[in-house]
Short mmCIF file of C-alpha atoms in Angstrom, two decimals:
data_model
loop_
_atom_site.label_atom_id
_atom_site.label_comp_id
_atom_site.label_asym_id
_atom_site.label_seq_id
_atom_site.Cartn_x
_atom_site.Cartn_y
_atom_site.Cartn_z
CA MET A 23 124.52 148.45 145.00
CA LEU A 24 127.97 149.67 143.93
CA ILE A 25 130.58 147.64 141.83
CA GLU A 26 133.82 149.77 142.01
CA MET A 27 136.61 149.03 139.46
CA THR A 28 134.87 146.23 137.87
CA SER A 29 135.49 144.96 134.30
CA CYS A 30 132.84 146.10 131.55
CA PHE A 31 129.35 144.48 131.91
CA ILE A 32 128.55 144.31 128.22
CA GLU A 33 130.39 142.83 125.37
CA ASN A 34 130.18 144.70 122.01
CA ASP A 35 126.69 144.95 120.61
CA SER A 36 125.45 142.02 122.69
CA VAL A 37 121.97 142.14 124.27
CA ALA A 38 121.93 142.37 128.26
CA SER A 39 121.18 139.31 129.88
CA ILE A 40 123.32 139.42 133.14
CA SER A 41 122.52 137.92 136.46
CA LEU A 42 123.33 139.86 139.66
CA SER A 43 125.91 136.98 140.78
CA GLU A 44 127.70 137.34 137.51
CA LEU A 45 127.92 141.01 137.82
CA SER A 46 129.41 140.82 141.56
CA SER A 47 132.09 138.29 140.58
CA SER A 48 133.41 140.57 137.79
CA SER A 49 137.31 140.82 137.89
CA SER A 50 138.93 144.00 139.21
CA VAL A 51 140.72 146.33 136.85
CA SER A 52 142.94 149.11 137.54
CA ASP A 53 145.42 150.99 135.25
CA ARG A 54 145.90 153.90 137.25
CA ALA A 55 144.41 156.23 134.52
CA CYS A 56 141.25 154.35 133.24
CA VAL A 57 138.84 152.37 135.74
CA HIS A 58 135.71 150.79 134.98
CA TRP A 59 132.91 151.49 137.55
CA GLY A 60 129.33 150.08 137.87
CA CYS A 61 126.17 149.95 139.74
CA VAL A 62 122.97 148.35 140.35
CA LEU A 63 119.57 150.11 141.02
CA SER A 64 116.53 148.29 141.85
CA GLY A 65 113.37 148.73 143.92
CA SER A 66 115.25 147.94 147.26
CA GLU A 67 118.05 150.38 146.32
CA THR A 68 117.03 153.01 143.85
CA THR A 69 120.08 155.42 144.39
CA ALA A 70 123.99 155.12 143.68
CA VAL A 71 126.49 157.76 143.83
CA PHE A 72 129.90 157.90 142.03
CA GLN A 73 132.21 160.18 144.39
CA ALA A 74 135.60 161.47 143.42
CA GLU A 75 137.56 163.56 145.96
CA ASN A 76 140.13 165.16 143.63
CA ASP A 77 139.66 168.33 141.60
CA LEU A 78 137.07 168.22 138.91
CA LEU A 79 139.73 169.12 136.30
CA GLU A 80 141.51 165.76 137.10
CA ASN A 81 138.60 163.46 136.57
CA GLN A 82 136.53 162.43 133.82
CA PHE A 83 133.38 160.11 134.18
CA PHE A 84 131.65 158.83 131.23
CA ILE A 85 128.53 156.67 131.25
CA LYS A 86 128.97 153.65 128.81
CA THR A 87 125.82 151.58 128.99
CA ILE A 88 122.58 151.35 130.80
CA CYS A 89 120.77 148.09 130.67
CA LEU A 90 117.97 146.11 132.13
CA SER A 91 118.33 142.55 133.70
CA GLU A 92 116.66 139.75 132.36
CA GLU A 93 114.56 139.82 135.67
CA ALA A 94 113.27 143.16 135.01
CA GLY A 95 109.45 143.63 134.29
CA ASP A 96 108.02 145.31 130.98
CA GLU A 97 107.23 148.68 132.45
CA MET A 98 109.05 151.85 131.53
CA HIS A 99 112.27 152.25 133.33
CA ILE A 100 113.53 155.83 133.83
CA VAL A 101 116.99 156.80 135.39
CA ALA A 102 117.68 160.39 136.50
CA VAL A 103 121.29 161.20 136.38
CA CYS A 104 122.46 164.46 138.11
CA ASP A 105 126.37 165.30 138.01
CA GLY A 106 128.43 167.83 140.11
CA VAL A 107 127.09 170.81 138.21
CA GLY A 108 123.71 170.15 139.66
CA ALA A 109 121.58 169.45 136.50
CA SER A 110 119.24 166.64 136.64
CA LYS A 111 118.81 164.66 133.48
CA PRO A 112 115.88 162.37 133.50
CA LEU A 113 116.70 159.80 130.88
CA PRO A 114 114.22 157.33 129.60
CA ILE A 115 116.89 154.62 129.07
CA ALA A 116 116.88 150.94 129.26
CA THR A 117 113.13 151.05 128.67
CA LEU A 118 110.81 148.29 127.52
CA ARG A 119 112.94 145.19 128.04
CA HIS A 120 111.69 143.47 124.92
CA CYS A 121 112.34 146.35 122.50
CA MET A 122 115.20 148.24 123.95
CA PRO A 123 117.22 146.41 126.81
CA MET A 124 120.29 148.27 126.34
CA ILE A 125 121.32 151.95 125.55
CA SER A 126 124.99 153.06 124.83
CA PHE A 127 126.33 156.58 125.43
CA PRO A 128 129.41 157.08 123.70
CA GLY A 129 131.19 160.47 125.07
CA LEU A 130 128.54 161.34 127.65
CA GLU A 131 130.77 163.10 130.06
CA LEU A 132 129.86 164.05 133.56
CA ILE A 133 131.35 165.85 136.40
CA PRO A 134 131.79 164.03 139.98
CA PRO A 135 129.85 163.49 142.04
CA VAL A 136 127.30 161.81 139.72
CA THR A 137 124.04 160.39 141.26
CA PHE A 138 121.92 157.78 139.60
CA LYS A 139 118.37 157.42 140.62
CA LEU A 140 115.76 154.87 139.49
CA CYS A 141 112.68 157.07 139.22
CA SER A 142 110.35 154.72 137.42
CA GLY A 143 110.38 150.78 137.39
CA LYS A 144 111.71 148.16 139.55
CA GLY A 145 114.77 147.15 137.70
CA PRO A 146 117.37 145.62 138.27
CA VAL A 147 119.02 148.26 135.94
CA PHE A 148 122.64 147.85 135.51
CA ILE A 149 124.78 150.88 134.84
CA SER A 150 128.34 150.74 133.32
CA ALA A 151 130.64 153.82 133.38
CA GLN A 152 134.24 154.66 132.94
CA HIS A 153 136.44 156.78 135.33
CA ILE A 154 139.46 158.57 134.18
CA THR A 155 141.85 160.09 136.81
CA LEU A 156 145.45 161.47 137.11
CA ASN A 157 145.80 159.94 140.45
CA PRO A 158 146.52 156.15 141.38
CA ILE A 159 143.24 154.40 142.43
CA GLU A 160 144.51 150.96 143.68
CA MET A 161 148.04 149.42 144.53
CA THR A 162 149.03 145.69 144.46
CA GLU A 163 150.37 144.23 147.25
CA GLY A 164 154.20 144.69 146.07
CA GLU A 165 153.35 148.19 145.55
CA GLU A 166 152.15 149.04 149.18
CA GLU A 167 155.58 149.39 150.39
CA ASP A 168 155.91 152.33 148.05
CA GLU A 169 153.04 154.19 149.11
CA GLU A 170 154.96 157.14 150.37
CA ASP A 171 156.91 157.69 147.35
CA GLU A 172 154.06 157.27 145.09
CA ASP A 173 152.26 159.98 147.30
CA ASP A 174 155.30 162.37 146.60
CA LEU A 175 154.98 161.78 142.79
CA PHE A 176 151.53 162.93 142.79
CA MET A 177 152.02 165.94 145.23
CA SER A 178 153.55 169.24 144.44
CA SER A 179 156.41 170.38 146.58
CA GLU A 180 153.79 173.01 148.26
CA MET A 181 151.29 170.55 149.02
CA LYS A 182 153.84 168.02 150.56
CA ARG A 183 155.25 171.00 152.86
CA LEU A 184 151.72 171.51 153.89
CA GLU A 185 151.01 167.97 154.89
CA ASP A 186 154.54 167.75 156.77
CA PHE A 187 153.55 171.03 158.55
CA LYS A 188 150.35 169.61 159.61
CA ARG A 189 151.92 166.78 161.01
CA ASP A 190 154.55 168.75 163.02
CA THR A 191 153.83 169.16 166.63
CA HIS A 192 156.74 171.54 167.41
CA PRO A 193 155.40 174.52 169.23
CA ASP A 194 157.62 176.81 167.32
CA LYS A 195 156.70 175.51 163.84
CA VAL A 196 156.19 178.08 160.91
CA ASN A 197 154.64 177.45 157.54
CA LEU A 198 156.41 179.91 154.84
CA ALA A 199 155.51 177.57 152.09
CA GLY A 200 151.78 178.56 151.46
CA ARG A 201 150.39 180.83 148.89
CA GLU A 202 147.52 182.63 150.75
CA TYR A 203 148.12 186.00 152.27
CA VAL A 204 148.39 185.39 156.09
CA GLY A 205 147.48 188.20 158.50
CA GLU A 206 149.39 189.11 161.51
CA HIS A 207 147.34 186.73 163.83
CA GLY A 208 148.53 183.74 161.79
CA HIS A 209 145.64 182.89 159.65
CA THR A 210 143.76 183.99 156.38
CA THR A 211 140.99 186.67 157.04
CA TRP A 212 138.25 188.30 155.05
CA LEU A 213 138.64 191.81 153.93
CA PRO A 214 135.94 193.88 155.67
CA LEU A 215 134.49 195.13 152.44
CA VAL A 216 134.25 191.64 150.99
CA ARG A 217 132.52 190.14 154.14
CA LYS A 218 130.02 193.04 153.92
CA ILE A 219 129.06 192.77 150.31
CA LYS A 220 128.87 188.83 150.73
CA GLN A 221 126.28 189.58 153.45
CA GLN A 222 124.45 191.84 151.16
CA ILE A 223 124.36 189.27 148.47
CA ALA A 224 123.03 186.61 150.79
CA THR A 225 120.07 188.77 151.79
CA ASP A 226 119.35 190.12 148.34
CA PRO A 227 115.71 189.07 147.44
CA THR A 228 116.30 189.93 143.77
CA LEU A 229 119.08 187.18 143.22
CA THR A 230 117.71 183.81 142.30
CA PRO A 231 119.59 180.46 142.33
CA GLU A 232 120.30 179.86 138.72
CA TYR A 233 123.06 178.78 136.38
CA PRO A 234 125.27 181.67 134.91
CA PRO A 235 125.90 181.81 131.39
CA ILE A 236 128.54 179.54 129.95
CA LEU A 237 131.17 182.17 129.55
CA GLY A 238 130.41 183.81 133.09
CA ILE A 239 128.62 186.71 134.70
CA PRO A 240 128.69 189.66 131.85
CA GLU A 241 129.38 192.30 134.53
CA PHE A 242 132.28 190.27 135.90
CA THR A 243 133.98 189.51 132.80
CA ARG A 244 133.45 193.16 131.60
CA LYS A 245 135.22 194.66 134.82
CA ALA A 246 137.84 192.12 134.88
CA THR A 247 138.87 192.88 131.34
CA GLU A 248 138.90 196.59 132.24
CA LEU A 249 141.12 196.11 135.41
CA ALA A 250 143.52 194.15 133.22
CA LEU A 251 143.57 196.49 130.22
CA GLY A 252 142.19 199.78 131.28
CA LYS A 253 138.96 201.35 130.25
CA ASP A 254 140.48 202.97 127.17
CA SER A 255 142.63 200.30 125.93
CA PRO A 256 142.78 200.26 122.29
CA ALA A 257 141.74 196.39 122.28
CA ILE A 258 138.51 197.14 124.03
CA VAL A 259 137.86 200.35 121.88
CA GLU A 260 138.45 198.18 118.67
CA SER A 261 136.53 195.16 120.13
CA ARG A 262 139.54 192.67 119.69
CA VAL A 263 138.97 191.30 123.17
CA PHE A 264 136.96 188.89 124.96
CA GLY A 265 136.85 187.43 128.63
CA ILE A 266 135.89 184.15 130.11
CA GLN A 267 134.99 183.66 133.75
CA THR A 268 136.79 180.56 134.93
CA VAL A 269 137.29 178.20 137.90
CA GLY A 270 140.10 180.07 139.45
CA CYS A 271 143.43 180.89 137.87
CA THR A 272 144.19 177.06 137.23
CA GLY A 273 140.93 176.96 135.10
CA ALA A 274 141.98 179.87 133.16
CA VAL A 275 145.38 178.51 132.42
CA ARG A 276 143.85 175.18 131.53
CA LEU A 277 141.32 176.80 129.22
CA GLY A 278 144.25 178.98 127.57
CA ALA A 279 146.10 175.79 127.03
CA GLU A 280 143.14 173.97 125.30
CA LEU A 281 142.62 177.15 123.33
CA LEU A 282 146.15 177.06 122.06
CA ARG A 283 146.00 173.66 121.22
CA SER A 284 142.91 173.92 119.11
CA CYS A 285 143.20 177.47 117.67
CA TYR A 286 146.62 178.94 117.84
CA CYS A 287 148.29 177.09 114.93
CA SER A 288 146.59 176.24 111.61
CA SER A 289 148.00 172.52 111.98
CA SER A 290 145.83 170.53 114.34
CA SER A 291 148.85 168.67 115.48
CA TRP A 292 150.42 171.75 117.07
CA SER A 293 151.79 170.77 120.58
CA GLY A 294 154.23 173.48 121.54
CA PRO A 295 156.60 174.43 122.65
CA ILE A 296 155.58 176.31 125.50
CA LEU A 297 158.34 178.19 127.52
CA LEU A 298 157.92 178.64 131.11
CA SER A 299 160.28 180.45 133.65
CA SER A 300 162.90 178.70 135.50
CA PRO A 301 161.74 178.57 138.60
CA CYS A 302 157.93 178.49 138.20
CA ASP A 303 154.68 177.24 139.71
CA ASP A 304 154.97 173.52 140.10
CA SER A 305 151.54 172.95 138.61
CA LEU A 306 151.95 174.82 135.29
CA THR A 307 153.92 171.93 133.56
CA GLY A 308 151.21 169.46 134.47
CA ILE A 309 148.41 171.88 133.34
CA PHE A 310 149.88 172.43 129.89
CA LYS A 311 150.56 168.57 129.43
CA ALA A 312 146.87 167.83 130.31
CA ALA A 313 145.70 169.75 127.68
CA GLY A 314 147.95 167.80 125.10
CA ILE A 315 151.07 170.06 124.95
CA GLU A 316 153.68 167.85 125.71
CA ASP A 317 156.77 170.04 124.59
CA VAL A 318 157.30 172.27 127.66
CA GLN A 319 160.65 174.05 127.93
CA HIS A 320 162.12 176.68 130.35
CA TYR A 321 163.69 180.03 129.92
CA ARG A 322 166.14 181.20 132.55
CA TYR A 323 164.69 183.86 134.95
CA TRP A 324 165.99 183.64 138.48
CA ASP A 325 169.78 184.21 138.96
CA ALA A 326 170.90 182.79 142.12
CA GLU A 327 174.11 184.52 142.59
CA SER A 328 172.49 187.88 142.37
CA ASN A 329 169.46 187.01 143.79
CA GLY A 330 167.31 188.60 141.18
CA VAL A 331 166.30 188.19 137.56
CA CYS A 332 168.89 187.66 135.00
CA VAL A 333 167.59 189.61 132.21
CA GLU A 334 170.52 188.87 129.97
CA ASN A 335 169.94 185.14 130.27
CA MET A 336 166.04 185.58 129.71
CA VAL A 337 166.55 187.63 126.64
CA HIS A 338 169.15 185.24 125.25
CA ASP A 339 166.61 182.30 125.58
CA LEU A 340 163.86 184.09 124.08
CA LYS A 341 166.04 185.23 121.20
CA ASN A 342 166.71 181.52 120.46
CA ALA A 343 163.29 180.23 121.06
CA PRO A 344 161.62 178.50 117.97
CA GLU A 345 159.26 181.10 116.28
CA ARG A 346 155.47 181.16 117.32
CA CYS A 347 156.06 179.44 120.65
CA VAL A 348 154.25 180.52 123.56
CA VAL A 349 155.87 182.34 126.32
CA VAL A 350 154.29 182.10 129.91
CA LEU A 351 155.05 185.42 131.86
CA PHE A 352 154.26 186.52 135.26
CA ALA A 353 152.91 190.21 134.76
CA SER A 354 153.75 190.88 138.52
CA GLY A 355 154.41 188.83 141.63
CA HIS A 356 156.42 186.08 140.08
CA ARG A 357 155.48 182.86 141.79
CA PRO A 358 157.54 181.63 143.67
CA THR A 359 160.42 184.23 143.62
CA GLY A 360 158.62 187.47 143.82
CA ALA A 361 161.34 189.05 141.64
CA GLU A 362 160.08 191.35 138.93
CA LEU A 363 161.23 193.09 135.55
CA SER A 364 161.35 196.94 135.51
CA GLN A 365 159.53 198.71 132.71
CA GLU A 366 162.65 198.96 130.72
CA ASN A 367 163.34 195.18 131.02
CA TRP A 368 159.87 194.61 129.93
CA LYS A 369 160.22 196.81 126.65
CA HIS A 370 163.31 194.85 125.93
CA VAL A 371 161.43 191.41 126.24
CA ALA A 372 158.33 192.68 124.38
CA GLU A 373 160.76 193.80 121.58
CA VAL A 374 162.03 190.27 121.22
CA MET A 375 158.68 188.86 121.29
CA VAL A 376 157.61 191.09 118.35
CA LYS A 377 160.70 190.22 116.39
CA ARG A 378 160.59 186.27 117.09
CA GLN A 379 156.62 186.21 116.67
CA LEU A 380 156.35 184.84 120.22
CA PHE A 381 153.00 184.77 121.80
CA PRO A 382 152.65 185.90 125.32
CA PHE A 383 150.55 184.14 127.83
CA PHE A 384 150.45 186.42 130.99
CA LEU A 385 149.57 185.32 134.42
CA MET A 386 148.23 187.85 136.69
CA SER A 387 147.37 186.07 139.81
CA ALA A 388 147.37 188.90 142.38
CA GLN A 389 146.95 192.52 140.56
CA GLY A 390 147.50 195.29 142.99
CA LEU A 391 149.68 193.04 145.46
CA GLY A 392 152.82 193.52 143.64
CA SER A 393 153.48 197.16 143.84
CA GLY A 394 150.19 198.26 145.37
CA SER A 395 149.15 199.80 142.25
CA LEU A 396 146.54 198.07 139.94
CA GLU A 397 147.90 200.21 136.97
CA GLN A 398 151.69 199.27 137.63
CA ASP A 399 151.10 195.53 138.10
CA ALA A 400 149.04 195.40 134.67
CA TRP A 401 151.63 197.65 132.80
CA PRO A 402 153.36 194.65 131.08
CA VAL A 403 150.14 193.39 129.70
CA ARG A 404 148.86 196.91 128.49
CA TYR A 405 152.11 197.51 126.90
CA CYS A 406 152.20 194.18 124.91
CA VAL A 407 148.68 195.41 123.75
CA SER A 408 149.73 198.78 122.73
CA LEU A 409 152.29 197.09 120.35
CA GLY A 410 149.57 195.11 118.58
CA LEU A 411 150.55 191.95 120.16
CA GLU A 412 147.80 189.02 120.64
CA LEU A 413 147.97 187.40 123.82
CA LEU A 414 146.19 185.49 126.55
CA CYS A 415 146.07 186.72 130.44
CA ALA A 416 145.07 184.44 132.98
CA GLN A 417 143.78 186.61 136.13
CA SER A 418 142.92 185.44 139.63
CA PHE A 419 140.95 187.28 142.08
CA SER A 420 141.85 184.92 145.26
CA HIS A 421 144.80 186.87 146.71
CA ASN A 422 143.51 190.53 145.96
CA PHE A 423 140.01 190.02 147.13
CA GLY A 424 140.71 187.18 149.76
CA LEU A 425 138.33 184.87 147.92
CA TYR A 426 140.48 181.47 148.49
CA GLY A 427 137.50 179.24 148.33
CA GLU A 428 135.51 180.87 145.70
CA ARG A 429 137.51 179.81 142.55
CA VAL A 430 137.09 183.33 140.70
CA GLY A 431 139.12 183.60 137.86
CA HIS A 432 139.12 184.97 134.22
CA LEU A 433 140.78 184.21 131.03
CA LEU A 434 141.50 187.37 128.82
CA SER A 435 141.98 187.00 125.10
CA VAL A 436 143.16 189.61 122.93
CA LEU A 437 143.41 188.93 119.21
CA LYS A 438 143.42 190.66 115.73
CA GLN A 439 140.95 188.51 113.91
CA ASN A 440 138.90 185.28 114.17
CA LEU A 441 137.57 186.54 117.68
CA LEU A 442 134.04 185.00 117.30
CA ALA A 443 135.33 181.65 116.01
CA VAL A 444 137.69 181.42 119.12
CA GLN A 445 134.95 182.68 121.43
CA SER A 446 132.86 179.70 119.95
CA GLN A 447 135.55 177.46 120.58
CA ALA A 448 136.02 178.45 124.21
CA GLU A 449 132.25 177.88 124.87
CA LYS A 450 132.59 174.36 123.82
CA LEU A 451 135.64 173.81 125.84
CA VAL A 452 134.11 175.23 129.03
CA GLN A 453 130.99 172.85 128.58
CA LYS A 454 133.68 170.01 128.60
CA LEU A 455 135.78 171.32 131.45
CA TRP A 456 133.22 172.67 133.95
CA SER A 457 129.95 173.35 132.20
CA CYS A 458 129.62 176.86 134.05
CA PRO A 459 131.55 178.72 136.68
CA PRO A 460 130.84 179.48 140.44
CA MET A 461 128.72 182.57 140.86
CA GLU A 462 129.02 183.91 144.59
CA GLY A 463 132.57 185.18 144.44
CA ALA A 464 132.32 186.67 140.93
CA ARG A 465 129.51 188.49 141.99
CA VAL A 466 131.50 189.83 145.10
CA VAL A 467 134.08 191.00 142.53
CA ALA A 468 131.59 192.55 140.08
CA THR A 469 130.01 194.55 142.99
CA VAL A 470 133.13 195.90 144.21
CA LEU A 471 134.59 197.09 140.69
CA ASN A 472 131.18 198.44 139.54
CA ASN A 473 130.82 200.77 142.59
CA PRO A 474 133.28 203.83 142.84
CA ALA A 475 133.04 203.75 146.52
CA ASN A 476 133.58 200.11 146.80
CA LEU A 477 136.52 200.24 144.65
CA ILE A 478 138.22 202.97 146.70
CA GLU A 479 137.82 201.15 149.78
CA TRP A 480 139.13 197.71 148.21
CA GLN A 481 142.29 199.41 146.71
CA GLU A 482 142.98 200.72 150.10
CA SER A 483 142.93 197.22 151.69
CA VAL A 484 145.08 196.04 149.10
CA LYS A 485 147.60 198.89 149.91
CA ALA A 486 147.37 197.92 153.53
CA ILE A 487 148.51 194.37 152.47
CA VAL A 488 151.24 195.52 150.49
CA GLU A 489 152.78 197.88 153.17
CA ARG A 490 152.49 195.33 155.71
CA CYS A 491 154.32 192.80 153.56
CA MET A 492 157.00 195.62 152.78
CA LEU A 493 157.26 196.28 156.74
CA ILE A 494 157.94 192.63 157.06
CA ARG A 495 160.65 192.44 154.41
CA GLU A 496 162.28 195.66 156.13
CA ARG A 497 162.19 194.52 159.69
CA LEU A 498 163.42 190.73 158.51
CA ARG A 499 166.44 192.39 156.37
CA GLU A 500 167.53 194.64 159.72
CA ARG A 501 167.19 191.50 161.99
CA LEU A 502 169.40 189.65 159.70
CA ARG A 503 171.95 192.40 159.10
CA LEU A 504 172.19 192.74 163.13
CA LEU A 505 173.04 189.01 163.26
CA GLY A 506 176.18 189.54 161.06
CA GLY A 507 177.72 187.75 158.42
CA PRO A 508 178.94 188.59 154.79
CA TRP A 509 175.55 188.14 153.27
CA HIS A 510 173.69 191.10 151.74
CA TRP A 511 170.07 191.28 151.99
CA ASP A 512 169.01 194.18 149.94
CA HIS A 513 167.14 191.94 147.53
CA ILE A 514 164.35 190.88 150.08
CA ILE A 515 163.22 194.43 150.24
CA LYS A 516 162.23 194.85 146.50
CA PRO A 517 158.69 194.72 145.92
CA GLY A 518 157.56 191.50 144.92
CA GLY A 519 154.03 190.90 146.51
CA LEU A 520 153.61 187.93 148.86
CA TYR A 521 156.85 185.94 147.94
CA CYS A 522 160.50 186.12 148.17
CA CYS A 523 163.47 184.04 147.31
CA PHE A 524 166.39 183.86 149.70
CA GLY A 525 168.50 181.95 147.56
CA LEU A 526 169.27 178.99 150.10
CA ASN A 527 170.56 175.92 148.80
CA THR A 528 168.67 172.52 149.25
CA GLN A 529 170.83 171.70 152.53
CA GLN A 530 170.04 174.89 154.12
CA VAL A 531 166.35 174.36 153.28
CA GLU A 532 166.19 170.85 154.66
CA PHE A 533 168.09 172.21 158.03
CA LEU A 534 165.33 174.82 158.25
CA VAL A 535 162.54 172.29 157.83
CA GLN A 536 164.12 169.30 160.01
CA LYS A 537 166.05 171.14 162.79
CA LYS A 538 164.05 174.42 163.09
CA HIS A 539 160.48 173.29 161.92
CA ILE A 540 160.36 176.23 159.45
CA TYR A 541 158.76 175.18 156.14
CA LEU A 542 159.51 176.86 152.97
CA LEU A 543 159.83 175.55 149.30
CA PRO A 544 162.88 173.54 148.29
CA ASN A 545 164.23 176.32 146.12
CA GLY A 546 164.49 178.58 149.39
CA CYS A 547 161.41 180.71 148.20
CA LEU A 548 158.58 181.72 151.05
CA ASN A 549 155.60 183.86 151.70
CA VAL A 550 156.55 186.81 153.61
CA SER A 551 153.11 187.39 154.87
CA ALA A 552 153.26 184.27 157.25
CA ILE A 553 156.11 186.13 159.28
CA ASN A 554 154.71 188.24 162.19
CA SER A 555 155.79 189.89 165.25
CA ARG A 556 155.65 186.62 167.23
CA ASN A 557 157.85 184.67 164.89
CA LEU A 558 160.13 187.28 163.04
CA ASP A 559 163.17 186.82 165.54
CA TYR A 560 162.99 183.12 165.41
CA VAL A 561 162.69 183.00 161.58
CA ALA A 562 165.75 185.42 161.27
CA GLU A 563 168.02 183.58 163.75
CA SER A 564 167.19 180.18 162.05
CA ILE A 565 168.10 181.34 158.67
CA HIS A 566 171.25 182.92 160.15
CA GLN A 567 172.08 179.55 161.57
CA ALA A 568 171.20 177.68 158.21
CA LEU A 569 173.86 179.98 156.58
CA SER A 570 176.43 179.87 159.17
CA SER A 571 176.44 176.08 160.07
CA GLN A 572 178.56 173.59 158.30
CA LEU A 573 175.63 171.35 156.89
#
């Protein structure tokens, strides 16, 4: 029996003596952040499950108390608790009614879904827990009218565009707001090499189903580090670096934020500032604030007039930033604009960071897909390391390996001192955030990077993706040029990976969405890989109409 969103069952330090009717009539409580939850286990209903549909990083679930009813017998009662990580914890709790009718669990955090099973004894056993979530749980009658507005509040612009696209029934609709690489046929596909290796792993009799180490598969972290820094990096040679396998790039950013919060400054009250590019990925601000870093600011990056990076504005903002603040930088493939700095520009930025003692936090979400070269895309990170800068780097292997559902991420830390202390702190944080990372995707990446033949084949696949994206850019530019008008389109053929910014204003974007059923981000940025031979003319003509019409 589940009692959802109930008030606490047990008063402070009281001995449990609660009837089932009293429990069922508990008042409903919801403050949209912290919700009480409970269940009753007995001989007739021995299992209860708490299920959360949201991402595990947005949920915290704590057991508060487990106690026996006054109707329970004197036999031993054992409740097994299994959380989303899969570890079963048989707890001999609430045992022997006359000597220990209730047990409290301050700070016992679990990852949903959480299953409670009465393994011994007939109960009833009452379980009180607390669920903390970032999303609203329940609305009052008066708030139901604002349901659509509330959904928009908790939904990123990308997610909202995707939901709108799914509901759209127009035959010519095009989704250019996604972040995945989309092939010529209009959907994501496995890289042939990745599919082959996944099949090999699935049939390998030497692999056993077991938990990986807390910090990840060693071969994966070693090769991911070398991929970012190069095998001969001074940081690797001098043992000034360590890597941690994470739950995707989001997990890497969150873990990096937690490390900054706890280790970066000697003062435990450090809370920023963090400097993000303007524009940037919608989720970044929320990730840093979720880690307790409230002071999130922006530096100017994209210039709408020139349709490119305004290096002068960026450097000016960094020069005037507070010392020791953290600067989040895209090493390549800036999301969402695709606009990149030249190596000369990077040298200028790095010089400012050295002078102002700024701490770079790099995002490298698609190494190889920016320029087609693994080395060129990683150059900004390697250059900063060569200058002796300490840094963090969040890596993702979703785009360049096509492992979108595998959540393969990596956090790279390059430090001058206190390496072991920070690594120990990272291990404690991982245990709180996700306990241990997924294995299969990391095994695929490690298998590719450890085998020279596989590595060459994978690099060729990455180059093929980059060449196709560049061909789309060139064809789109030529089609827009032929349609006429005073606009210049040279900026869209600059290498930028999957993403490109057209510099459209809000009215023009809404015209494309509402009238042409072409979905792109509100700032006019789009995923060029979603354009193919079937929709290219329609997209080009629609953009031309959006620019030409008096909206």
